[in-house]
Amino acid sequence: MAKRCLTSAKTFQGETMTSRKHVLCIVGTRPEGIKMAPVIVALQREPWARVSVLTTAQHRDLLDQVLRFFAIRPDVDLNVMRANQSLPQLTERLIGALNRTFARLTPDVVLAQGDTTTVMTAALVAFYRRIAFGHIEAGLRTHDLHNPFPEEMNRRMAGHLARWHFVPTERSRQNLLDEGVDKAQIHLTGNTVIDSLLQVAAYDHPLALPLDPSKRLILVTAHRRENFGEPFRAICRAIRMLVEKYPDTEVLYPVHPNPNILTVAHDLLGGHPRIHLCGPLDYTAFVEAQKRAYLILTDSGGVQEEAPALGKPVLVLRSETERPEAVDEGVVRLVGTDEVRIVAEASRLLEDAFAYQEVARGVSPYGDGHASERIVAVLRQALCVEPASVSPRDRNEILHATRTTAEVIA
């Protein structure tokens, strides 16, 4: 027996049909696109759901690449970014644009992922308009409001406004319980980034860059706001020291277009024959770069989740992380932005084969590739009337969504 959504029947072309729930999925940045894509695709297969996609385009070209790959066409594009826009200006533009759009579309549910300004404002406007909000990748915390900035504040605010908290790990679940969130609103699903990663990593993809296969590849990503200025300059000096110290290595650094990063990176790293600076890679190429890398240096949250699943050691160029699970597993290490420490930790992995293997174990504490299915199962149960007989698939998905991390993701 099929599920029946809690909406009145409507007549279309002479047939009586149950109207579907309108789910508005919001994406603003490339990482959000990667992590929301499997959820959007899974929802589009659900007969009870009418899915719309809204992009704020916090990342313009980077996000567009991801959406094209997953064959997702936005229904609304707010295109809010402006050159040298401050956070207050961005927030003001987003609140106004989202409010007008929510009023016009009247969604039943708003879904957003992560901790960007897009997510925070979407949660706030949904709250003002009394629309149920689902927070994907909920519960991440550093417990330092200014680090990372402004992401820690963004996810805390979204976390206090959400009806559904889709958490990636048991630790994230505990963070929310400690903050007083009702346990019935918290659903342990794993991280949707692993859903996308496993789909893409199953195949080899072209990487049209002049890399030397005889060299060990060090992949670098660094772009976080809190590292602007001297911390980023120290990161660049450490990178240059490493390639000069180890002639059998080369560096690939897809440089973020923010001028605080782009200008400094080219000033300090440009011109070295074994340091390849390029523009941001599309998603498939970046996954391929991770697969080929010997070692990864990053301040990215998404890379901290992806690289361990690919068996790649990660040195995190931050003093704190909201993703401590991989650190606890020993497959990710926090090294900060001190150039001496970065070089020392990287040298240990480049010189000591045993130390390297200890970190390159292919352990993924963030998911098993089925997070999006669990999220959709929770929404299906919440938004539709359960019949007397529940299908085995639905029963299993809901069960998976409420088990502990050890049971679901092991």
Short mmCIF file of C-alpha atoms in Angstrom, two decimals:
data_model
loop_
_atom_site.label_atom_id
_atom_site.label_comp_id
_atom_site.label_asym_id
_atom_site.label_seq_id
_atom_site.Cartn_x
_atom_site.Cartn_y
_atom_site.Cartn_z
CA MET A 1 0.00 0.00 0.00
CA ALA A 2 1.45 3.37 -1.02
CA LYS A 3 1.98 6.16 1.46
CA ARG A 4 -0.49 9.05 1.43
CA CYS A 5 0.81 12.57 1.98
CA LEU A 6 -0.97 14.82 4.44
CA THR A 7 -2.46 17.13 1.81
CA SER A 8 -5.85 17.42 0.21
CA ALA A 9 -6.67 15.71 -3.06
CA LYS A 10 -6.65 17.83 -6.20
CA THR A 11 -8.07 17.12 -9.65
CA PHE A 12 -5.78 17.30 -12.66
CA GLN A 13 -7.14 16.59 -16.16
CA GLY A 14 -10.08 14.68 -14.75
CA GLU A 15 -8.03 12.53 -12.36
CA THR A 16 -7.98 12.84 -8.59
CA MET A 17 -4.40 12.93 -7.29
CA THR A 18 -2.86 13.54 -3.90
CA SER A 19 -0.99 16.84 -4.04
CA ARG A 20 2.68 16.56 -3.38
CA LYS A 21 4.74 18.27 -0.69
CA HIS A 22 6.84 21.13 -2.05
CA VAL A 23 10.48 20.73 -0.95
CA LEU A 24 12.76 23.68 -1.70
CA CYS A 25 16.45 22.72 -1.76
CA ILE A 26 18.89 25.60 -1.38
CA VAL A 27 22.51 25.65 -2.52
CA GLY A 28 24.97 28.53 -2.50
CA THR A 29 28.52 27.23 -2.73
CA ARG A 30 30.33 24.40 -4.46
CA PRO A 31 30.55 22.23 -1.30
CA GLU A 32 26.83 22.71 -0.75
CA GLY A 33 26.20 21.64 -4.34
CA ILE A 34 28.27 18.49 -3.89
CA LYS A 35 26.56 17.56 -0.64
CA MET A 36 23.02 18.53 -1.64
CA ALA A 37 23.10 16.89 -5.08
CA PRO A 38 22.48 13.29 -3.91
CA VAL A 39 19.62 14.49 -1.69
CA ILE A 40 18.03 16.43 -4.55
CA VAL A 41 18.34 13.46 -6.91
CA ALA A 42 16.89 11.10 -4.31
CA LEU A 43 13.97 13.45 -3.61
CA GLN A 44 13.23 13.79 -7.32
CA ARG A 45 12.50 10.05 -7.39
CA GLU A 46 9.90 10.35 -4.63
CA PRO A 47 6.26 10.45 -5.86
CA TRP A 48 5.17 12.47 -2.82
CA ALA A 49 7.71 15.27 -3.34
CA ARG A 50 7.67 18.25 -5.69
CA VAL A 51 11.27 19.45 -5.68
CA SER A 52 12.50 22.95 -6.48
CA VAL A 53 16.14 24.03 -6.43
CA LEU A 54 17.22 27.54 -5.50
CA THR A 55 20.79 28.75 -5.85
CA THR A 56 22.12 31.90 -4.25
CA ALA A 57 25.39 31.54 -6.20
CA GLN A 58 27.77 32.45 -3.39
CA HIS A 59 30.18 30.52 -5.63
CA ARG A 60 29.18 31.27 -9.24
CA ASP A 61 31.32 29.20 -11.62
CA LEU A 62 32.36 26.65 -8.99
CA LEU A 63 28.76 25.82 -8.11
CA ASP A 64 27.58 25.78 -11.71
CA GLN A 65 30.15 23.09 -12.56
CA VAL A 66 28.83 20.80 -9.83
CA LEU A 67 25.17 21.28 -10.73
CA ARG A 68 25.89 20.54 -14.39
CA PHE A 69 27.70 17.33 -13.49
CA PHE A 70 24.74 16.06 -11.47
CA ALA A 71 22.27 17.29 -14.14
CA ILE A 72 20.55 19.64 -11.68
CA ARG A 73 18.98 22.76 -13.16
CA PRO A 74 18.07 25.46 -10.60
CA ASP A 75 14.52 26.76 -10.70
CA VAL A 76 15.58 30.05 -9.07
CA ASP A 77 18.97 31.78 -9.29
CA LEU A 78 19.39 34.73 -6.93
CA ASN A 79 22.96 35.50 -8.08
CA VAL A 80 23.68 37.54 -4.96
CA MET A 81 27.45 37.88 -5.07
CA ARG A 82 29.08 41.23 -5.77
CA ALA A 83 32.74 42.20 -5.87
CA ASN A 84 34.22 43.01 -2.44
CA GLN A 85 30.87 42.42 -0.75
CA SER A 86 30.99 42.45 3.06
CA LEU A 87 29.30 39.82 5.19
CA PRO A 88 26.63 42.30 6.40
CA GLN A 89 25.91 43.29 2.79
CA LEU A 90 25.68 39.66 1.69
CA THR A 91 23.42 38.82 4.62
CA GLU A 92 21.13 41.77 3.85
CA ARG A 93 20.85 40.80 0.18
CA LEU A 94 20.16 37.16 1.00
CA ILE A 95 17.46 37.84 3.59
CA GLY A 96 15.56 40.14 1.24
CA ALA A 97 15.86 37.86 -1.79
CA LEU A 98 15.01 34.67 0.11
CA ASN A 99 12.02 36.29 1.80
CA ARG A 100 10.56 37.38 -1.54
CA THR A 101 11.21 33.97 -3.06
CA PHE A 102 9.72 31.99 -0.16
CA ALA A 103 6.61 34.20 -0.33
CA ARG A 104 6.23 33.46 -4.03
CA LEU A 105 7.00 29.72 -3.96
CA THR A 106 5.32 28.87 -0.62
CA PRO A 107 7.33 25.69 0.02
CA ASP A 108 6.26 23.18 2.66
CA VAL A 109 9.88 22.39 3.53
CA VAL A 110 13.22 24.17 3.07
CA LEU A 111 16.39 22.08 3.04
CA ALA A 112 19.94 23.45 3.21
CA GLN A 113 23.35 22.02 4.04
CA GLY A 114 26.26 23.16 6.13
CA ASP A 115 27.33 26.49 7.58
CA THR A 116 27.49 29.24 4.98
CA THR A 117 25.73 32.59 5.06
CA THR A 118 23.27 31.09 2.58
CA VAL A 119 22.32 28.37 5.07
CA MET A 120 22.03 30.71 8.04
CA THR A 121 19.79 33.18 6.20
CA ALA A 122 17.67 30.39 4.70
CA ALA A 123 17.02 28.99 8.17
CA LEU A 124 16.19 32.45 9.53
CA VAL A 125 13.78 33.37 6.74
CA ALA A 126 12.11 29.95 6.92
CA PHE A 127 11.63 30.53 10.65
CA TYR A 128 10.10 33.96 10.09
CA ARG A 129 7.71 32.52 7.52
CA ARG A 130 6.91 29.44 9.66
CA ILE A 131 8.27 26.98 7.10
CA ALA A 132 9.78 23.73 8.35
CA PHE A 133 13.58 23.77 7.91
CA GLY A 134 15.80 20.72 7.54
CA HIS A 135 19.51 21.16 8.30
CA ILE A 136 21.80 18.70 6.52
CA GLU A 137 25.25 18.16 8.09
CA ALA A 138 23.97 19.49 11.39
CA GLY A 139 25.72 19.50 14.75
CA LEU A 140 29.30 20.32 13.74
CA ARG A 141 31.00 22.49 16.37
CA THR A 142 34.42 23.87 17.27
CA HIS A 143 32.88 25.62 20.34
CA ASP A 144 34.81 28.76 19.33
CA LEU A 145 32.38 31.31 17.88
CA HIS A 146 35.16 33.05 15.94
CA ASN A 147 36.86 29.97 14.50
CA PRO A 148 35.96 29.26 11.78
CA PHE A 149 34.50 32.66 11.06
CA PRO A 150 31.62 33.12 10.32
CA GLU A 151 30.75 29.43 9.86
CA GLU A 152 30.57 28.52 13.55
CA MET A 153 27.93 31.17 14.15
CA ASN A 154 26.06 30.23 10.98
CA ARG A 155 25.66 26.57 11.90
CA ARG A 156 24.74 27.34 15.51
CA MET A 157 21.96 29.66 14.38
CA ALA A 158 20.69 27.16 11.79
CA GLY A 159 20.84 24.48 14.46
CA HIS A 160 18.49 26.40 16.74
CA LEU A 161 15.95 27.01 13.97
CA ALA A 162 15.74 23.56 12.38
CA ARG A 163 12.91 21.06 12.66
CA TRP A 164 15.05 18.21 11.36
CA HIS A 165 18.75 17.89 12.20
CA PHE A 166 20.48 15.43 9.86
CA VAL A 167 23.77 14.74 11.61
CA PRO A 168 26.77 12.99 10.02
CA THR A 169 28.26 11.40 13.14
CA GLU A 170 27.50 10.41 16.72
CA ARG A 171 29.65 13.28 17.98
CA SER A 172 27.55 15.76 16.00
CA ARG A 173 24.44 14.21 17.51
CA GLN A 174 25.87 14.60 21.01
CA ASN A 175 26.74 18.26 20.34
CA LEU A 176 23.09 18.97 19.65
CA LEU A 177 21.89 16.99 22.66
CA ASP A 178 24.28 19.02 24.81
CA GLU A 179 22.65 22.18 23.44
CA GLY A 180 19.19 20.97 24.42
CA VAL A 181 17.89 19.87 21.02
CA ASP A 182 15.08 17.31 21.27
CA LYS A 183 16.54 13.89 20.45
CA ALA A 184 13.44 13.10 18.37
CA GLN A 185 14.49 15.85 15.95
CA ILE A 186 18.02 14.50 15.48
CA HIS A 187 18.63 11.88 12.79
CA LEU A 188 21.99 10.16 12.35
CA THR A 189 22.50 9.70 8.62
CA GLY A 190 26.18 9.92 7.74
CA ASN A 191 27.50 12.66 5.48
CA THR A 192 26.12 13.07 1.98
CA VAL A 193 29.57 14.07 0.72
CA ILE A 194 30.50 10.38 0.80
CA ASP A 195 27.47 9.58 -1.38
CA SER A 196 28.78 11.92 -4.08
CA LEU A 197 32.43 10.95 -3.59
CA LEU A 198 31.90 7.21 -4.01
CA GLN A 199 29.83 7.79 -7.13
CA VAL A 200 32.56 9.89 -8.75
CA ALA A 201 35.63 8.04 -7.45
CA ALA A 202 34.43 4.73 -8.92
CA TYR A 203 35.67 5.96 -12.31
CA ASP A 204 38.90 7.50 -13.58
CA HIS A 205 38.59 11.04 -14.88
CA PRO A 206 40.93 13.14 -17.04
CA LEU A 207 43.25 15.56 -15.28
CA ALA A 208 44.64 17.78 -18.01
CA LEU A 209 47.59 19.16 -16.06
CA PRO A 210 51.36 18.84 -16.69
CA LEU A 211 52.03 16.52 -13.75
CA ASP A 212 55.06 14.23 -13.59
CA PRO A 213 53.92 10.66 -12.70
CA SER A 214 57.38 9.92 -11.28
CA LYS A 215 56.91 12.58 -8.59
CA ARG A 216 54.92 12.29 -5.36
CA LEU A 217 52.02 14.71 -5.64
CA ILE A 218 51.19 17.09 -2.78
CA LEU A 219 47.70 18.49 -3.28
CA VAL A 220 46.97 21.83 -1.61
CA THR A 221 43.71 23.66 -0.96
CA ALA A 222 43.74 26.79 1.19
CA HIS A 223 41.19 29.58 1.12
CA ARG A 224 39.60 30.12 4.54
CA ARG A 225 38.86 33.65 5.66
CA GLU A 226 40.53 33.23 9.06
CA ASN A 227 43.82 32.39 7.29
CA PHE A 228 43.94 35.59 5.22
CA GLY A 229 47.10 37.62 5.68
CA GLU A 230 50.16 36.32 7.51
CA PRO A 231 48.77 32.81 8.24
CA PHE A 232 48.30 32.23 4.50
CA ARG A 233 51.72 33.66 3.71
CA ALA A 234 53.21 31.17 6.21
CA ILE A 235 51.34 28.33 4.47
CA CYS A 236 52.82 29.40 1.13
CA ARG A 237 56.34 29.58 2.56
CA ALA A 238 55.93 26.06 3.97
CA ILE A 239 54.81 24.72 0.59
CA ARG A 240 57.83 26.20 -1.14
CA MET A 241 60.17 24.82 1.53
CA LEU A 242 58.73 21.32 1.05
CA VAL A 243 59.25 21.16 -2.71
CA GLU A 244 62.77 22.49 -2.33
CA LYS A 245 63.53 19.98 0.41
CA TYR A 246 62.11 16.99 -1.51
CA PRO A 247 63.06 16.98 -5.24
CA ASP A 248 60.84 13.92 -5.83
CA THR A 249 57.69 15.91 -5.01
CA GLU A 250 55.53 18.35 -6.90
CA VAL A 251 52.63 20.49 -5.75
CA LEU A 252 49.23 20.99 -7.33
CA TYR A 253 47.36 23.96 -5.93
CA PRO A 254 43.99 24.90 -7.46
CA VAL A 255 43.87 28.50 -6.24
CA HIS A 256 40.64 30.06 -4.98
CA PRO A 257 39.74 33.22 -6.96
CA ASN A 258 39.43 35.41 -3.84
CA PRO A 259 42.13 38.11 -4.31
CA ASN A 260 43.27 37.65 -0.69
CA ILE A 261 44.38 34.17 -1.80
CA LEU A 262 45.06 34.48 -5.52
CA THR A 263 47.49 37.39 -5.40
CA VAL A 264 49.55 36.07 -2.50
CA ALA A 265 49.71 32.52 -3.89
CA HIS A 266 51.08 33.71 -7.22
CA ASP A 267 53.52 36.11 -5.53
CA LEU A 268 55.00 33.47 -3.21
CA LEU A 269 54.59 30.24 -5.19
CA GLY A 270 54.53 31.29 -8.83
CA GLY A 271 57.46 30.45 -11.09
CA HIS A 272 58.62 27.28 -9.35
CA PRO A 273 58.88 24.42 -11.89
CA ARG A 274 57.34 21.85 -9.50
CA ILE A 275 54.55 24.02 -8.12
CA HIS A 276 51.51 24.00 -10.40
CA LEU A 277 49.05 26.81 -9.72
CA CYS A 278 45.78 26.51 -11.58
CA GLY A 279 42.21 27.69 -11.36
CA PRO A 280 39.65 25.75 -9.34
CA LEU A 281 39.11 22.26 -10.74
CA ASP A 282 35.69 20.92 -11.52
CA TYR A 283 34.43 18.29 -9.11
CA THR A 284 35.42 15.19 -11.09
CA ALA A 285 38.91 16.53 -11.73
CA PHE A 286 39.37 17.43 -8.07
CA VAL A 287 38.34 13.95 -6.95
CA GLU A 288 40.83 12.56 -9.48
CA ALA A 289 43.53 14.85 -8.04
CA GLN A 290 42.79 13.52 -4.56
CA LYS A 291 43.05 9.95 -5.82
CA ARG A 292 46.48 10.66 -7.35
CA ALA A 293 47.81 12.64 -4.38
CA TYR A 294 50.41 11.23 -2.02
CA LEU A 295 49.66 13.83 0.64
CA ILE A 296 47.04 16.58 1.01
CA LEU A 297 47.43 19.93 2.78
CA THR A 298 44.11 21.69 3.27
CA ASP A 299 42.00 24.05 5.32
CA SER A 300 38.83 22.73 3.67
CA GLY A 301 36.16 20.93 5.65
CA GLY A 302 35.00 18.85 2.69
CA VAL A 303 38.49 17.56 1.93
CA GLN A 304 38.82 16.44 5.55
CA GLU A 305 35.79 14.23 4.90
CA GLU A 306 36.67 13.01 1.42
CA ALA A 307 40.38 12.27 1.58
CA PRO A 308 40.25 9.70 4.44
CA ALA A 309 37.70 7.70 2.44
CA LEU A 310 40.24 7.61 -0.41
CA GLY A 311 43.09 6.55 1.88
CA LYS A 312 44.97 9.85 1.61
CA PRO A 313 46.76 11.45 4.59
CA VAL A 314 45.57 14.95 5.40
CA LEU A 315 47.34 17.76 7.23
CA VAL A 316 44.77 20.39 8.21
CA LEU A 317 46.00 23.98 8.02
CA ARG A 318 43.86 25.11 10.94
CA SER A 319 44.19 25.20 14.71
CA GLU A 320 40.73 23.66 15.29
CA THR A 321 38.33 21.49 13.37
CA GLU A 322 34.62 20.81 13.62
CA ARG A 323 35.36 17.38 12.14
CA PRO A 324 37.38 15.72 14.92
CA GLU A 325 36.33 12.16 14.07
CA ALA A 326 39.07 11.67 11.47
CA VAL A 327 41.62 13.23 13.84
CA ASP A 328 40.57 10.72 16.50
CA GLU A 329 40.98 7.93 13.93
CA GLY A 330 44.51 9.13 13.23
CA VAL A 331 43.96 9.71 9.49
CA VAL A 332 43.87 13.53 9.72
CA ARG A 333 46.24 15.77 11.68
CA LEU A 334 45.81 19.37 12.76
CA VAL A 335 48.99 21.34 12.05
CA GLY A 336 47.81 24.95 12.04
CA THR A 337 49.53 27.62 9.96
CA ASP A 338 52.99 27.68 11.52
CA GLU A 339 55.38 27.02 8.65
CA VAL A 340 57.91 25.11 10.79
CA ARG A 341 55.27 22.71 12.04
CA ILE A 342 53.75 22.23 8.58
CA VAL A 343 57.13 21.30 7.14
CA ALA A 344 57.95 19.02 10.09
CA GLU A 345 54.65 17.09 9.91
CA ALA A 346 54.80 16.77 6.14
CA SER A 347 58.44 15.67 6.26
CA ARG A 348 57.56 12.90 8.68
CA LEU A 349 55.02 11.48 6.25
CA LEU A 350 57.32 11.92 3.26
CA GLU A 351 60.28 10.21 4.95
CA ASP A 352 58.77 7.55 7.23
CA ALA A 353 56.90 4.82 5.37
CA PHE A 354 55.47 3.34 8.57
CA ALA A 355 54.15 6.72 9.74
CA TYR A 356 52.64 7.25 6.31
CA GLN A 357 50.79 3.92 6.31
CA GLU A 358 49.38 4.63 9.74
CA VAL A 359 47.64 7.71 8.33
CA ALA A 360 46.79 6.30 4.88
CA ARG A 361 44.46 3.55 6.16
CA GLY A 362 41.35 4.43 4.19
CA VAL A 363 39.14 4.92 7.25
CA SER A 364 35.94 6.93 6.71
CA PRO A 365 34.10 7.96 9.87
CA TYR A 366 31.72 10.15 7.88
CA GLY A 367 29.54 7.82 5.90
CA ASP A 368 28.87 4.73 3.83
CA GLY A 369 27.33 6.31 0.75
CA HIS A 370 23.68 6.04 1.82
CA ALA A 371 23.13 9.27 3.78
CA SER A 372 20.79 10.80 1.21
CA GLU A 373 18.54 7.72 1.33
CA ARG A 374 18.24 8.05 5.10
CA ILE A 375 17.43 11.76 4.87
CA VAL A 376 14.68 11.11 2.34
CA ALA A 377 13.30 8.27 4.49
CA VAL A 378 12.99 10.59 7.48
CA LEU A 379 11.20 13.24 5.41
CA ARG A 380 8.91 10.64 3.87
CA GLN A 381 7.89 9.44 7.31
CA ALA A 382 7.41 12.97 8.63
CA LEU A 383 5.47 14.38 5.69
CA CYS A 384 3.35 11.41 4.67
CA VAL A 385 0.81 9.26 6.52
CA GLU A 386 2.21 5.87 7.38
CA PRO A 387 -0.09 3.08 6.16
CA ALA A 388 -0.87 0.08 8.33
CA SER A 389 1.74 -1.94 6.50
CA VAL A 390 5.13 -0.26 6.08
CA SER A 391 7.34 -1.51 3.28
CA PRO A 392 10.59 -3.26 4.25
CA ARG A 393 12.58 -0.56 2.43
CA ASP A 394 11.00 2.27 4.41
CA ARG A 395 11.31 0.40 7.71
CA ASN A 396 14.99 -0.33 7.10
CA GLU A 397 15.78 3.25 6.03
CA ILE A 398 14.16 4.75 9.12
CA LEU A 399 15.96 2.23 11.31
CA HIS A 400 19.28 3.13 9.72
CA ALA A 401 18.57 6.82 10.24
CA THR A 402 18.32 6.38 14.01
CA ARG A 403 21.11 3.93 14.79
CA THR A 404 24.45 4.89 16.24
CA THR A 405 27.39 5.82 14.03
CA ALA A 406 29.16 2.55 14.80
CA GLU A 407 26.17 0.55 13.56
CA VAL A 408 25.44 2.64 10.49
CA ILE A 409 28.86 3.68 9.19
CA ALA A 410 31.25 0.95 10.36
#
